[in-house]
mmCIF file of C-alpha atoms in Angstrom:
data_model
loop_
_atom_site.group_PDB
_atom_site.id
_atom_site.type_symbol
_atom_site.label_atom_id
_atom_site.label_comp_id
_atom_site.label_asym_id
_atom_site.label_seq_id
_atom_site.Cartn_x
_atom_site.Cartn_y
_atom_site.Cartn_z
ATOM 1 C CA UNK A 76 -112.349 -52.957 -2.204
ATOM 2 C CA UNK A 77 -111.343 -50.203 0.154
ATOM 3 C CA UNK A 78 -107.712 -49.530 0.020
ATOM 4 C CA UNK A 79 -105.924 -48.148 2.742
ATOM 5 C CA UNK A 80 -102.524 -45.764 1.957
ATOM 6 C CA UNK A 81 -101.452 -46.210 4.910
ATOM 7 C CA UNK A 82 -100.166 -49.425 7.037
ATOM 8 C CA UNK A 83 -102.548 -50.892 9.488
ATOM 9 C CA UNK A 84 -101.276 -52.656 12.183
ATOM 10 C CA UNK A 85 -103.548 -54.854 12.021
ATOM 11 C CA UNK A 86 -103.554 -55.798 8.167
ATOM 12 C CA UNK A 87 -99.549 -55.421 8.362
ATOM 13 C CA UNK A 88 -96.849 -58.950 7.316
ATOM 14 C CA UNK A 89 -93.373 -57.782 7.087
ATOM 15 C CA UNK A 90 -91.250 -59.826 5.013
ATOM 16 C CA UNK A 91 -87.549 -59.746 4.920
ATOM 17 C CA UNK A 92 -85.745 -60.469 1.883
ATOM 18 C CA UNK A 93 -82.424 -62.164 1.694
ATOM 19 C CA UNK A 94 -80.059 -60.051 4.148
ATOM 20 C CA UNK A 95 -77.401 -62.771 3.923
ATOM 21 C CA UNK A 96 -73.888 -62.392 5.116
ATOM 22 C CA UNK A 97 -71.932 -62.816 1.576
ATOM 23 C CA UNK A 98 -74.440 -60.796 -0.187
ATOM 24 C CA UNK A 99 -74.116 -57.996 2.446
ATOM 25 C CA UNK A 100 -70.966 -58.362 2.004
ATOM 26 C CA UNK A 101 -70.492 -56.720 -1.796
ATOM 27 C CA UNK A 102 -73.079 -54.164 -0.948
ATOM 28 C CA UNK A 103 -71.450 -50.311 -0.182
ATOM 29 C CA UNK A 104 -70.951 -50.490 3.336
ATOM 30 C CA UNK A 105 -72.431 -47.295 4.685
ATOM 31 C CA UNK A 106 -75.376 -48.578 2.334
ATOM 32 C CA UNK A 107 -75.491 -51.610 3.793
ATOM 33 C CA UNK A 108 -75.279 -50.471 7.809
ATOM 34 C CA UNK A 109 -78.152 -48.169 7.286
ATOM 35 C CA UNK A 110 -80.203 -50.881 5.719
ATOM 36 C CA UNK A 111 -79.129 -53.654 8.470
ATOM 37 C CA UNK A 112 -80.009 -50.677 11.246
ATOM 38 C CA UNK A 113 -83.483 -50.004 9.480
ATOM 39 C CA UNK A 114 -83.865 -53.972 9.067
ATOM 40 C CA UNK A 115 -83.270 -54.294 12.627
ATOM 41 C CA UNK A 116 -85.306 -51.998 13.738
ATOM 42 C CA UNK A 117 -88.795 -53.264 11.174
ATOM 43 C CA UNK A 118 -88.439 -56.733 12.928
ATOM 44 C CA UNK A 119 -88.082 -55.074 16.577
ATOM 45 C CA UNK A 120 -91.064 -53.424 15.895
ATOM 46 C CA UNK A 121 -92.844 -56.282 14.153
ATOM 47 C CA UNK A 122 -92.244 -58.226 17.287
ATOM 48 C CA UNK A 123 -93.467 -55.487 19.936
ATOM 49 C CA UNK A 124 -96.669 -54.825 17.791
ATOM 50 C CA UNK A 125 -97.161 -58.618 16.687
ATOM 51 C CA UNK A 126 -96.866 -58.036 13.354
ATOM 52 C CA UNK A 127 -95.919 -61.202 11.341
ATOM 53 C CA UNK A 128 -92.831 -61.406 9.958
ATOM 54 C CA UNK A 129 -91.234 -63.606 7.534
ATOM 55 C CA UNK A 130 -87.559 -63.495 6.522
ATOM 56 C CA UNK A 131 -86.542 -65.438 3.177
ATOM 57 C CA UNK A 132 -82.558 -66.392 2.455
ATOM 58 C CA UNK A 133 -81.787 -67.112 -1.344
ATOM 59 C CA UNK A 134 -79.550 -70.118 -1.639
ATOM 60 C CA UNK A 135 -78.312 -70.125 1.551
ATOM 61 C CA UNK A 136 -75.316 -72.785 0.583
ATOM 62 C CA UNK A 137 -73.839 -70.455 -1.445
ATOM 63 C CA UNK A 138 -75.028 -66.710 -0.310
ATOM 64 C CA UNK A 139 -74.906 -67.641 3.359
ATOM 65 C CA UNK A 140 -77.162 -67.240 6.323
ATOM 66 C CA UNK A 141 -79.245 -64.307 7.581
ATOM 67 C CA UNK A 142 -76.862 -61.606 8.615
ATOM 68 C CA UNK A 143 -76.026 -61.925 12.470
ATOM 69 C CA UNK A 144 -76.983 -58.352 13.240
ATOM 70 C CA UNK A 145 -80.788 -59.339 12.222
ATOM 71 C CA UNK A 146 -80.270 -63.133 13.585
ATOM 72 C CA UNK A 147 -80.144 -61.539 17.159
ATOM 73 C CA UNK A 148 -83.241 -59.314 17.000
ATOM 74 C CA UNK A 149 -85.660 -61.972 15.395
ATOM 75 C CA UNK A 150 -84.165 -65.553 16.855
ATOM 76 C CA UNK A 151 -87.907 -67.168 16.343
ATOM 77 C CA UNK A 152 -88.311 -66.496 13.056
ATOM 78 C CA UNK A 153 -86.850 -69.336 11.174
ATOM 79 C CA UNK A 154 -85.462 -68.175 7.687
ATOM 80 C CA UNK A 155 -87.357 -69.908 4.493
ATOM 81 C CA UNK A 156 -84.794 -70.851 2.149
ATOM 82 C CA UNK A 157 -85.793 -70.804 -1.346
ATOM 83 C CA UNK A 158 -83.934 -70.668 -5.234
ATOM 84 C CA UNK A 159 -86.594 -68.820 -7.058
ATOM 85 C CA UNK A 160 -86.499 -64.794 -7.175
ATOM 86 C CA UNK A 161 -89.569 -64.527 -5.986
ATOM 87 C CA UNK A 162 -90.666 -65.278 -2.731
ATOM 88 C CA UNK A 163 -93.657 -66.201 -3.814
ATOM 89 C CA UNK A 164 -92.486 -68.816 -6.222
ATOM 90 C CA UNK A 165 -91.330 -70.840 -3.185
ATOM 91 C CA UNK A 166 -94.655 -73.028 -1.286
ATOM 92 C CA UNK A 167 -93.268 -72.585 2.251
ATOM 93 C CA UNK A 168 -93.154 -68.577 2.092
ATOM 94 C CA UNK A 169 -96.682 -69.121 0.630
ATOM 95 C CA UNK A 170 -97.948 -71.201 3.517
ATOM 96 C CA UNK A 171 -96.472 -68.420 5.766
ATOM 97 C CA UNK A 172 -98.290 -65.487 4.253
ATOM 98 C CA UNK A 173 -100.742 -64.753 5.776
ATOM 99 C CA UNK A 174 -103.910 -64.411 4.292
ATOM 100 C CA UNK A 175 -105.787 -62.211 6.428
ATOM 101 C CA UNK A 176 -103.217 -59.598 6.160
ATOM 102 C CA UNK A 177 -104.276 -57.735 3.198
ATOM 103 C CA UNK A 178 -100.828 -55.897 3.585
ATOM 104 C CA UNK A 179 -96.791 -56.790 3.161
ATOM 105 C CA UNK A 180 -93.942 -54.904 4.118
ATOM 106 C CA UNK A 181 -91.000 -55.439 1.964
ATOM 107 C CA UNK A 182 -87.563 -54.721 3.046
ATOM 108 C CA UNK A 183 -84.120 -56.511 2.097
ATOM 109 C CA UNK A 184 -82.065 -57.182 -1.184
ATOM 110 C CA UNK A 185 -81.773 -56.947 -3.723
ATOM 111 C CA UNK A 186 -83.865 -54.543 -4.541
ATOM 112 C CA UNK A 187 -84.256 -55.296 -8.460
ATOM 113 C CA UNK A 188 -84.410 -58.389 -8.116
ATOM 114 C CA UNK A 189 -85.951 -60.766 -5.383
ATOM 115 C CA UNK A 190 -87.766 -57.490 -3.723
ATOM 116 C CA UNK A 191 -88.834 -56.292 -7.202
ATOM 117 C CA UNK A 192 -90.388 -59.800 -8.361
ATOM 118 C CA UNK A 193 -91.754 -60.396 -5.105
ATOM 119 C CA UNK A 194 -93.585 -57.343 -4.728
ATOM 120 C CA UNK A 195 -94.472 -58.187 -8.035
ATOM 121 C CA UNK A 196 -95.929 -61.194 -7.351
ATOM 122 C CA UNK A 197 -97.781 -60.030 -4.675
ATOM 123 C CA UNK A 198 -99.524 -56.948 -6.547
ATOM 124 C CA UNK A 199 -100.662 -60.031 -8.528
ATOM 125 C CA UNK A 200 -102.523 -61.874 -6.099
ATOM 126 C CA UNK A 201 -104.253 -58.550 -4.520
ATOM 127 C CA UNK A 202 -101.757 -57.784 -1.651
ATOM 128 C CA UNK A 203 -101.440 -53.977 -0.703
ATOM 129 C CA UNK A 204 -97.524 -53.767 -0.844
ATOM 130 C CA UNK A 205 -95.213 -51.316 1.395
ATOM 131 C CA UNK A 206 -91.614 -51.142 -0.132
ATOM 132 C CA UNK A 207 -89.453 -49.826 2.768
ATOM 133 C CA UNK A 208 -87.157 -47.628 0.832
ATOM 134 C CA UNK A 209 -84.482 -47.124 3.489
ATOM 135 C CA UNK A 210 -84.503 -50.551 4.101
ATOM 136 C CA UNK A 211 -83.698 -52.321 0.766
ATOM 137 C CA UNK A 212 -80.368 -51.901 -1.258
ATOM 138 C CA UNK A 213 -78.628 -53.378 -4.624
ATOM 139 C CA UNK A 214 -75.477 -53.605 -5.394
ATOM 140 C CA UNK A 215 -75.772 -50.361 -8.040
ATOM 141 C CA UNK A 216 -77.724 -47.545 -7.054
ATOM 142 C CA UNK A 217 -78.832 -47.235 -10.436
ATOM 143 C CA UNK A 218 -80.837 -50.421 -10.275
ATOM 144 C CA UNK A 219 -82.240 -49.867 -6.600
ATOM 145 C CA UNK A 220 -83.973 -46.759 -8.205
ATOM 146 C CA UNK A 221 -85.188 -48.620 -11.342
ATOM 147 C CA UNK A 222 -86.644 -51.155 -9.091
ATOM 148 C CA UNK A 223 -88.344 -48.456 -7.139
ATOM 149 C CA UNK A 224 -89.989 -46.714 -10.228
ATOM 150 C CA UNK A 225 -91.296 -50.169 -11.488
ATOM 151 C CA UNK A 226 -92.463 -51.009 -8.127
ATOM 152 C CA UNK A 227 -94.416 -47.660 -7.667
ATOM 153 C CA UNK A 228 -95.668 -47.811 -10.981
ATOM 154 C CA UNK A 229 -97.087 -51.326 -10.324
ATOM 155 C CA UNK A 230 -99.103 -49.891 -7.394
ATOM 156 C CA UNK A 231 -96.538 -50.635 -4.657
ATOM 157 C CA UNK A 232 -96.887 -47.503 -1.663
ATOM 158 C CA UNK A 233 -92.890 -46.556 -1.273
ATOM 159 C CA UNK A 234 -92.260 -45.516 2.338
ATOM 160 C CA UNK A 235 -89.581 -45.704 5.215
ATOM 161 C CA UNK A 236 -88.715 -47.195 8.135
ATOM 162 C CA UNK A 237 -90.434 -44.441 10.482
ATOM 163 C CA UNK A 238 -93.047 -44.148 8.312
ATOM 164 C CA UNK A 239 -94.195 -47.138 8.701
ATOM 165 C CA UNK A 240 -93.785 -48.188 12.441
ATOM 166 C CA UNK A 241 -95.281 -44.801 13.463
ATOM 167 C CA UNK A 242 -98.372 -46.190 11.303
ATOM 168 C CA UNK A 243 -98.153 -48.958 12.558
ATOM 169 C CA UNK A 244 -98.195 -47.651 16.192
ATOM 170 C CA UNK A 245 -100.717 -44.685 15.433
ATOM 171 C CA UNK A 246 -100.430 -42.999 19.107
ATOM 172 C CA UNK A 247 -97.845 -41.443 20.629
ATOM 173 C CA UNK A 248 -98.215 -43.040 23.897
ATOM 174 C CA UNK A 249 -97.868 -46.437 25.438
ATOM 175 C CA UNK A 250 -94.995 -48.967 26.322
ATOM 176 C CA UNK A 251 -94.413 -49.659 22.687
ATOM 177 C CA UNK A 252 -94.252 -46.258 21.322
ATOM 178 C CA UNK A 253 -91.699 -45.574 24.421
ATOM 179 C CA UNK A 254 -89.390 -48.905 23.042
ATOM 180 C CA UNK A 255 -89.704 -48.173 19.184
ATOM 181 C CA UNK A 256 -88.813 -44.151 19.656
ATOM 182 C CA UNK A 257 -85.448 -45.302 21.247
ATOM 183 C CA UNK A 258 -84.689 -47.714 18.217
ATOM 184 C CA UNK A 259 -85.370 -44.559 16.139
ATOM 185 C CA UNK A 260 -82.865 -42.441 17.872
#
């Protein structure tokens, strides 16, 4: 199997994980803005380079909705709810993965948890996985970095929000590398 290390457009899903308004809501607040800014700007860029993109909510009766600031930028992608950690674990996110994509972005919350056992999961069924580090948060930093150790150490690639749309976009030139440079700024 050739493995890439670096996203292909292409071979890219990004997948979401459980921004949801009374989650965000106990997460440190400058934390949380630069994750909902660097969420934001993954599913702008998704959509301009038609990248597929899934987001997930966990219990949404209890944890709430999809924050509003993501909401806006992605209004036809229709949250899959789901109970299990995993995405994985729930059939419609598995009917929504898409299986020509031999790569997943992972971005969202928490990160030792639901992002941890999803990327996880995926590892385990021969998915390259992309773990946007500026772009997930848990409640205690000490777990977010935990979660990124055992992710890396399970073969996930760890990279950023830049990092990755500029991969994905590969030239510097063109009417989406104009759009996503000002989401950057």
């Amino acid at each position: 199997m050739n493995i890439q290390h670096k996203a292909d457009v292409t071979l890219s899903q990004l997948v979401v994980v459980d921004v949801q308004t009374k989650l965000a809501a106990v997460m440190a607040t400058d934390d949380m803005q630069a994750v909902l800014k660097n969420c934001g700007i993954l599913l702008q860029a998704a959509n301009m380079l038609n990248v597929a993109a899934i987001i997930t909510e966990q219990y949404p009766q209890g944890l709430g909705h999809t924050v509003p600031e993501l909401s806006a930028v992605s209004p036809h992608i229709h949250p899959v709810e789901k109970v299990s950690f995993s995405c994985l674990a729930e059939p419609k996110f598995s009917r929504q993965l898409t299986r020509d994509h031999a790569q997943v972005a992972l971005a969202g919350m928490e990160a030792h948890i639901c992002v941890l056992q999803t990327a996880l999961d995926l590892i385990a069924i021969g998915k390259q996985v992309f773990v946007v580090e500026d772009a997930i948060i848990s409640r205690n930093p000490a777990n977010k970095a935990n979660a990124i150790a055992r992710m890396r150490s399970a073969g996930c690639i760890i990279t950023n929000t830049e990092s990755l749309v500029f991969e994905w976009l590969g030239v510097a030139q063109g009417d989406a590398f104009k759009a996503i440079s000002k989401l950057i700024r």
